[in-house]
mmCIF file of C-alpha atoms and ligand atoms in Angstrom:
data_model
loop_
_atom_site.group_PDB
_atom_site.id
_atom_site.type_symbol
_atom_site.label_atom_id
_atom_site.label_comp_id
_atom_site.label_asym_id
_atom_site.label_seq_id
_atom_site.Cartn_x
_atom_site.Cartn_y
_atom_site.Cartn_z
ATOM 1 C CA UNK A 1 87.279 147.194 94.006
ATOM 2 C CA UNK A 2 87.829 149.396 91.280
ATOM 3 C CA UNK A 3 91.047 149.332 89.689
ATOM 4 C CA UNK A 4 93.476 153.277 89.324
ATOM 5 C CA UNK A 5 94.363 153.803 85.691
ATOM 6 C CA UNK A 6 96.679 156.400 87.070
ATOM 7 C CA UNK A 7 98.698 153.836 89.359
ATOM 8 C CA UNK A 8 102.185 152.539 88.198
ATOM 9 C CA UNK A 9 100.625 149.160 88.207
ATOM 10 C CA UNK A 10 99.819 147.553 84.910
ATOM 11 C CA UNK A 11 95.627 147.038 84.743
ATOM 12 C CA UNK A 12 95.916 143.432 84.023
ATOM 13 C CA UNK A 13 97.857 142.719 87.333
ATOM 14 C CA UNK A 14 95.509 145.691 89.094
ATOM 15 C CA UNK A 15 92.322 142.672 88.127
ATOM 16 C CA UNK A 16 93.882 139.513 88.578
ATOM 17 C CA UNK A 17 94.449 141.410 92.559
ATOM 18 C CA UNK A 18 91.323 142.021 92.864
ATOM 19 C CA UNK A 19 89.850 138.344 91.112
ATOM 20 C CA UNK A 20 92.293 136.344 93.149
ATOM 21 C CA UNK A 21 90.922 138.170 96.656
ATOM 22 C CA UNK A 22 87.590 137.585 94.877
ATOM 23 C CA UNK A 23 88.105 134.334 95.306
ATOM 24 C CA UNK A 24 90.579 133.822 98.166
ATOM 25 C CA UNK A 25 86.939 135.930 99.652
ATOM 26 C CA UNK A 26 84.416 132.783 98.929
ATOM 27 C CA UNK A 27 82.852 135.369 96.551
ATOM 28 C CA UNK A 28 83.274 133.179 93.703
ATOM 29 C CA UNK A 29 83.378 129.798 94.480
ATOM 30 C CA UNK A 30 85.029 126.581 93.896
ATOM 31 C CA UNK A 31 83.632 124.837 89.778
ATOM 32 C CA UNK A 32 81.386 128.515 89.630
ATOM 33 C CA UNK A 33 82.130 130.215 86.716
ATOM 34 C CA UNK A 34 83.800 133.759 87.021
ATOM 35 C CA UNK A 35 81.911 136.879 86.107
ATOM 36 C CA UNK A 36 82.641 136.511 81.877
ATOM 37 C CA UNK A 37 85.860 138.690 79.870
ATOM 38 C CA UNK A 38 83.010 140.848 78.092
ATOM 39 C CA UNK A 39 81.505 141.419 81.687
ATOM 40 C CA UNK A 40 84.570 142.657 83.130
ATOM 41 C CA UNK A 41 85.606 144.143 80.593
ATOM 42 C CA UNK A 42 82.192 146.595 81.425
ATOM 43 C CA UNK A 43 83.076 146.386 84.975
ATOM 44 C CA UNK A 44 87.199 147.758 84.592
ATOM 45 C CA UNK A 45 86.427 149.674 81.862
ATOM 46 C CA UNK A 46 89.347 147.564 79.537
ATOM 47 C CA UNK A 47 90.443 145.942 77.079
ATOM 48 C CA UNK A 48 89.538 142.169 76.044
ATOM 49 C CA UNK A 49 93.361 141.841 76.024
ATOM 50 C CA UNK A 50 93.800 143.142 79.409
ATOM 51 C CA UNK A 51 91.081 141.397 80.491
ATOM 52 C CA UNK A 52 92.518 137.991 78.896
ATOM 53 C CA UNK A 53 96.262 138.636 80.648
ATOM 54 C CA UNK A 54 94.700 139.454 83.716
ATOM 55 C CA UNK A 55 93.426 135.862 83.437
ATOM 56 C CA UNK A 56 96.540 133.509 82.769
ATOM 57 C CA UNK A 57 98.279 135.319 85.822
ATOM 58 C CA UNK A 58 95.289 133.398 87.583
ATOM 59 C CA UNK A 59 95.329 130.693 85.094
ATOM 60 C CA UNK A 60 98.940 130.160 85.718
ATOM 61 C CA UNK A 61 98.387 130.430 89.630
ATOM 62 C CA UNK A 62 95.989 127.539 89.500
ATOM 63 C CA UNK A 63 93.415 129.740 91.044
ATOM 64 C CA UNK A 64 91.534 129.073 87.627
ATOM 65 C CA UNK A 65 90.922 126.615 85.149
ATOM 66 C CA UNK A 66 89.544 127.918 81.421
ATOM 67 C CA UNK A 67 86.529 125.345 79.889
ATOM 68 C CA UNK A 68 86.125 125.811 76.037
ATOM 69 C CA UNK A 69 83.747 127.387 75.385
ATOM 70 C CA UNK A 70 82.050 127.648 79.069
ATOM 71 C CA UNK A 71 84.474 130.595 80.417
ATOM 72 C CA UNK A 72 87.300 130.697 83.093
ATOM 73 C CA UNK A 73 85.892 128.541 86.167
ATOM 74 C CA UNK A 74 87.607 128.684 89.957
ATOM 75 C CA UNK A 75 89.144 125.084 91.251
ATOM 76 C CA UNK A 76 88.761 124.123 94.552
ATOM 77 C CA UNK A 77 91.542 124.563 96.617
ATOM 78 C CA UNK A 78 94.539 121.104 96.725
ATOM 79 C CA UNK A 79 94.354 119.520 98.630
ATOM 80 C CA UNK A 80 97.075 119.098 101.926
ATOM 81 C CA UNK A 81 99.741 116.392 103.098
ATOM 82 C CA UNK A 82 101.955 116.866 105.107
ATOM 83 C CA UNK A 83 105.197 114.631 104.248
ATOM 84 C CA UNK A 84 105.678 113.846 108.212
ATOM 85 C CA UNK A 85 102.670 110.919 107.997
ATOM 86 C CA UNK A 86 102.522 107.984 106.495
ATOM 87 C CA UNK A 87 98.920 108.747 106.378
ATOM 88 C CA UNK A 88 96.859 105.713 103.654
ATOM 89 C CA UNK A 89 94.427 107.348 100.538
ATOM 90 C CA UNK A 90 91.617 107.200 103.073
ATOM 91 C CA UNK A 91 92.507 109.100 106.150
ATOM 92 C CA UNK A 92 94.843 111.255 104.023
ATOM 93 C CA UNK A 93 90.910 112.267 102.343
ATOM 94 C CA UNK A 94 89.147 112.137 105.688
ATOM 95 C CA UNK A 95 91.952 114.714 106.930
ATOM 96 C CA UNK A 96 90.583 117.289 104.217
ATOM 97 C CA UNK A 97 86.418 116.241 104.849
ATOM 98 C CA UNK A 98 86.030 114.443 101.360
ATOM 99 C CA UNK A 99 84.881 110.747 100.826
ATOM 100 C CA UNK A 100 87.262 108.718 99.984
ATOM 101 C CA UNK A 101 86.571 105.490 96.466
ATOM 102 C CA UNK A 102 88.576 103.527 94.580
ATOM 103 C CA UNK A 103 88.254 101.899 91.432
ATOM 104 C CA UNK A 104 90.333 98.732 90.260
ATOM 105 C CA UNK A 105 92.313 99.111 87.160
ATOM 106 C CA UNK A 106 93.929 95.574 88.055
ATOM 107 C CA UNK A 107 94.768 92.737 90.575
ATOM 108 C CA UNK A 108 96.911 90.103 90.010
ATOM 109 C CA UNK A 109 99.509 88.152 90.978
ATOM 110 C CA UNK A 110 102.664 88.803 88.696
ATOM 111 C CA UNK A 111 103.762 85.141 87.561
ATOM 112 C CA UNK A 112 106.414 85.221 84.610
ATOM 113 C CA UNK A 113 106.929 88.585 82.672
ATOM 114 C CA UNK A 114 105.112 87.978 79.308
ATOM 115 C CA UNK A 115 107.907 91.227 77.981
ATOM 116 C CA UNK A 116 111.593 92.610 78.549
ATOM 117 C CA UNK A 117 109.748 96.113 79.958
ATOM 118 C CA UNK A 118 107.409 93.639 82.309
ATOM 119 C CA UNK A 119 110.582 91.575 83.163
ATOM 120 C CA UNK A 120 113.348 95.155 84.519
ATOM 121 C CA UNK A 121 110.001 96.348 85.842
ATOM 122 C CA UNK A 122 109.353 93.037 88.527
ATOM 123 C CA UNK A 123 113.635 92.983 88.356
ATOM 124 C CA UNK A 124 113.431 96.699 90.537
ATOM 125 C CA UNK A 125 109.989 95.916 92.313
ATOM 126 C CA UNK A 126 112.230 92.744 93.553
ATOM 127 C CA UNK A 127 114.520 94.153 94.462
ATOM 128 C CA UNK A 128 112.792 97.314 96.803
ATOM 129 C CA UNK A 129 111.074 94.183 98.662
ATOM 130 C CA UNK A 130 114.194 93.091 99.356
ATOM 131 C CA UNK A 131 112.323 89.200 97.538
ATOM 132 C CA UNK A 132 113.866 87.113 94.890
ATOM 133 C CA UNK A 133 112.547 87.182 91.660
ATOM 134 C CA UNK A 134 111.404 83.789 92.167
ATOM 135 C CA UNK A 135 108.962 85.088 94.508
ATOM 136 C CA UNK A 136 105.329 86.770 93.338
ATOM 137 C CA UNK A 137 103.817 89.679 93.619
ATOM 138 C CA UNK A 138 100.583 90.864 93.895
ATOM 139 C CA UNK A 139 99.738 94.328 91.930
ATOM 140 C CA UNK A 140 97.015 96.581 92.437
ATOM 141 C CA UNK A 141 96.210 99.090 90.255
ATOM 142 C CA UNK A 142 93.404 101.850 91.222
ATOM 143 C CA UNK A 143 92.165 105.188 90.470
ATOM 144 C CA UNK A 144 91.440 107.223 93.923
ATOM 145 C CA UNK A 145 88.471 109.816 94.197
ATOM 146 C CA UNK A 146 88.381 112.137 96.403
ATOM 147 C CA UNK A 147 84.178 113.702 95.761
ATOM 148 C CA UNK A 148 83.567 111.915 93.419
ATOM 149 C CA UNK A 149 86.282 113.017 91.380
ATOM 150 C CA UNK A 150 89.667 111.449 89.973
ATOM 151 C CA UNK A 151 92.805 112.492 92.056
ATOM 152 C CA UNK A 152 95.974 109.720 91.933
ATOM 153 C CA UNK A 153 97.057 106.100 90.548
ATOM 154 C CA UNK A 154 98.231 104.292 92.873
ATOM 155 C CA UNK A 155 100.647 101.367 91.398
ATOM 156 C CA UNK A 156 101.042 99.539 94.082
ATOM 157 C CA UNK A 157 103.110 96.266 94.792
ATOM 158 C CA UNK A 158 102.849 93.772 97.817
ATOM 159 C CA UNK A 159 105.386 90.445 98.486
ATOM 160 C CA UNK A 160 102.277 88.244 97.552
ATOM 161 C CA UNK A 161 103.423 85.517 100.370
ATOM 162 C CA UNK A 162 101.982 87.758 102.798
ATOM 163 C CA UNK A 163 99.999 90.127 101.237
ATOM 164 C CA UNK A 164 97.977 87.850 97.971
ATOM 165 C CA UNK A 165 94.471 87.590 101.167
ATOM 166 C CA UNK A 166 94.038 91.190 100.476
ATOM 167 C CA UNK A 167 92.525 89.322 96.527
ATOM 168 C CA UNK A 168 89.400 88.301 99.411
ATOM 169 C CA UNK A 169 88.501 91.911 99.576
ATOM 170 C CA UNK A 170 86.673 94.312 98.722
ATOM 171 C CA UNK A 171 89.608 97.187 97.765
ATOM 172 C CA UNK A 172 86.859 98.844 96.661
ATOM 173 C CA UNK A 173 85.034 100.058 99.223
ATOM 174 C CA UNK A 174 87.412 99.118 102.052
ATOM 175 C CA UNK A 175 91.084 100.639 102.663
ATOM 176 C CA UNK A 176 94.332 98.219 102.241
ATOM 177 C CA UNK A 177 95.882 99.677 105.444
ATOM 178 C CA UNK A 178 93.062 99.065 107.907
ATOM 179 C CA UNK A 179 92.523 95.665 105.957
ATOM 180 C CA UNK A 180 96.760 95.197 106.375
ATOM 181 C CA UNK A 181 96.241 96.280 109.743
ATOM 182 C CA UNK A 182 93.252 95.528 111.278
ATOM 183 C CA UNK A 183 92.810 91.469 109.353
ATOM 184 C CA UNK A 184 96.359 90.842 108.090
ATOM 185 C CA UNK A 185 98.188 91.454 111.146
ATOM 186 C CA UNK A 186 100.422 93.550 109.394
ATOM 187 C CA UNK A 187 101.024 97.023 111.383
ATOM 188 C CA UNK A 188 103.056 99.322 108.963
ATOM 189 C CA UNK A 189 105.847 101.332 110.809
ATOM 190 C CA UNK A 190 107.274 103.855 108.345
ATOM 191 C CA UNK A 191 108.236 104.770 104.962
ATOM 192 C CA UNK A 192 110.792 105.792 102.351
ATOM 193 C CA UNK A 193 108.879 107.695 99.498
ATOM 194 C CA UNK A 194 111.042 110.118 96.895
ATOM 195 C CA UNK A 195 108.838 113.056 94.870
ATOM 196 C CA UNK A 196 109.765 114.190 90.839
ATOM 197 C CA UNK A 197 108.009 115.905 87.774
ATOM 198 C CA UNK A 198 106.097 113.581 85.284
ATOM 199 C CA UNK A 199 103.838 114.521 82.370
ATOM 200 C CA UNK A 200 100.135 112.297 81.853
ATOM 201 C CA UNK A 201 100.235 109.740 78.752
ATOM 202 C CA UNK A 202 97.390 109.060 76.978
ATOM 203 C CA UNK A 203 96.307 105.998 79.257
ATOM 204 C CA UNK A 204 97.187 108.004 82.344
ATOM 205 C CA UNK A 205 95.350 111.339 80.457
ATOM 206 C CA UNK A 206 91.685 109.592 80.090
ATOM 207 C CA UNK A 207 92.026 106.999 83.999
ATOM 208 C CA UNK A 208 92.630 110.411 85.781
ATOM 209 C CA UNK A 209 89.731 113.047 83.221
ATOM 210 C CA UNK A 210 92.820 115.590 82.291
ATOM 211 C CA UNK A 211 95.143 116.252 79.525
ATOM 212 C CA UNK A 212 97.944 114.614 78.478
ATOM 213 C CA UNK A 213 101.154 116.006 79.029
ATOM 214 C CA UNK A 214 99.242 117.290 81.926
ATOM 215 C CA UNK A 215 101.964 118.270 84.745
ATOM 216 C CA UNK A 216 101.569 114.914 88.110
ATOM 217 C CA UNK A 217 103.853 114.221 90.459
ATOM 218 C CA UNK A 218 104.650 110.450 90.934
ATOM 219 C CA UNK A 219 105.326 109.395 94.436
ATOM 220 C CA UNK A 220 107.564 106.414 94.284
ATOM 221 C CA UNK A 221 106.961 104.888 98.497
ATOM 222 C CA UNK A 222 108.050 101.669 99.812
ATOM 223 C CA UNK A 223 106.456 101.347 103.171
ATOM 224 C CA UNK A 224 108.086 98.732 106.051
ATOM 225 C CA UNK A 225 106.114 97.109 108.582
ATOM 226 C CA UNK A 226 107.320 97.932 112.523
ATOM 227 C CA UNK A 227 109.113 94.786 112.369
ATOM 228 C CA UNK A 228 111.135 96.192 110.283
ATOM 229 C CA UNK A 229 110.542 94.068 106.429
ATOM 230 C CA UNK A 230 109.429 96.233 103.417
ATOM 231 C CA UNK A 231 105.264 95.424 103.116
ATOM 232 C CA UNK A 232 104.985 97.648 99.999
ATOM 233 C CA UNK A 233 106.252 99.627 96.875
ATOM 234 C CA UNK A 234 103.433 101.752 95.477
ATOM 235 C CA UNK A 235 103.711 104.190 92.282
ATOM 236 C CA UNK A 236 101.113 107.124 92.752
ATOM 237 C CA UNK A 237 100.706 109.512 89.981
ATOM 238 C CA UNK A 238 98.577 112.774 91.636
ATOM 239 C CA UNK A 239 97.592 115.455 89.404
ATOM 240 C CA UNK A 240 99.574 118.038 89.895
ATOM 241 C CA UNK A 241 96.901 120.570 90.466
ATOM 242 C CA UNK A 242 94.996 118.925 92.768
ATOM 243 C CA UNK A 243 97.877 118.083 95.772
ATOM 244 C CA UNK A 244 100.292 120.429 97.295
ATOM 245 C CA UNK A 245 103.354 118.706 99.586
ATOM 246 C CA UNK A 246 103.746 119.882 102.663
ATOM 247 C CA UNK A 247 107.095 119.369 105.293
ATOM 248 C CA UNK A 248 108.472 121.391 107.863
ATOM 249 C CA UNK A 249 112.533 121.310 108.042
ATOM 250 C CA UNK A 250 114.988 122.376 110.608
ATOM 251 C CA UNK A 251 117.701 123.692 109.702
ATOM 252 C CA UNK A 252 120.785 121.854 110.173
ATOM 253 C CA UNK A 253 124.813 122.765 109.809
ATOM 254 C CA UNK A 254 125.971 122.041 106.545
ATOM 255 C CA UNK A 255 128.727 119.156 107.736
ATOM 256 C CA UNK A 256 126.284 117.514 111.442
ATOM 257 C CA UNK A 257 125.696 114.119 111.980
ATOM 258 C CA UNK A 258 122.047 114.738 111.680
ATOM 259 C CA UNK A 259 122.035 116.197 108.360
ATOM 260 C CA UNK A 260 124.976 113.497 106.732
ATOM 261 C CA UNK A 261 122.565 111.044 107.896
ATOM 262 C CA UNK A 262 119.835 113.016 106.630
ATOM 263 C CA UNK A 263 120.995 113.346 103.534
ATOM 264 C CA UNK A 264 121.428 110.015 103.214
ATOM 265 C CA UNK A 265 118.554 108.361 104.483
ATOM 266 C CA UNK A 266 117.250 110.028 100.919
ATOM 267 C CA UNK A 267 119.410 108.522 98.971
ATOM 268 C CA UNK A 268 118.475 105.000 99.942
ATOM 269 C CA UNK A 269 119.218 102.531 96.713
ATOM 270 C CA UNK A 270 115.960 100.945 98.154
ATOM 271 C CA UNK A 271 113.900 104.187 95.988
ATOM 272 C CA UNK A 272 116.245 105.283 93.073
ATOM 273 C CA UNK A 273 115.699 105.132 89.974
HETATM 274 C C1 GLP B 1 97.992 106.130 99.575
HETATM 275 C C2 GLP B 1 99.703 104.750 99.234
HETATM 276 C C3 GLP B 1 99.162 103.924 98.902
HETATM 277 C C4 GLP B 1 98.505 102.949 99.667
HETATM 278 C C5 GLP B 1 97.276 103.717 100.204
HETATM 279 C C6 GLP B 1 96.329 103.219 100.571
HETATM 280 O O1 GLP B 1 96.997 106.637 98.859
HETATM 281 N N1 GLP B 1 100.939 106.667 98.822
HETATM 282 O O2 GLP B 1 100.881 103.888 98.445
HETATM 283 O O3 GLP B 1 98.532 101.939 99.078
HETATM 284 O O4 GLP B 1 97.568 105.255 100.657
HETATM 285 O O5 GLP B 1 95.361 103.720 100.491
HETATM 286 P P1 GLP B 1 93.988 102.715 101.584
HETATM 287 O O6 GLP B 1 94.663 102.215 102.897
HETATM 288 O O7 GLP B 1 93.392 103.747 101.337
HETATM 289 O O8 GLP B 1 93.658 101.730 100.210
#
């Protein structure tokens, strides 16, 4: 579709609308290049600045990314996760038709902290998992990929007394939640979760293959077994450009019992900090 040069709508805006529609229709497939700036200039009879402004809109919407010297590429649709379901990464990927995989970065039992930062982290985790400071904590850090694309760094802490056996399994190829439920007889019941924004540091950027300072979603999860005891405290760092969280909410009166209990639920001390 062309553009209307007599319209009150800016030209860059019309071009962005056309490109957006073509991406949504599948004319330009994920991971393929958009026409070059010169091609778009010729196609619409506009200046380079106008084409660039149109592309900038699509970049801001996350529909395309720029690759230096190669042009603009269509991004794949974001992974959508419902906040109402307690899913493992494996189940989340399967729900999106993607193949999950993992690379273990660290897997060890934490005994005595090596410095103050580790000490305060262990104290925070012990508090969340309702452990004493003397109890051992199993720490597993994995990079998780979907169809080979790095998506999230998972940092999970488990009570070692309950889950040290995880170290005997192939957690690069097997789902931890499946091992817990099918092999170790720990059935997961519910979880408290919180979501914050964070930018990636140099190490996280290298692992996730993104530029330093990229936006990420930090999702903290405290998962409980059906019997009620906490079994996992996790801090997951998702690439914000690849994940979309969904939740449906119900309107309730400001001071109803239900809304009070829900807001209390949100500030449970276990997930603060
Ligand atoms: C999600 C959760 C993590 C959990 C992981 C288990 O990513 N946020 O807390 O450790 O799933 O995934 P899997 O069972 O695929 O190993």
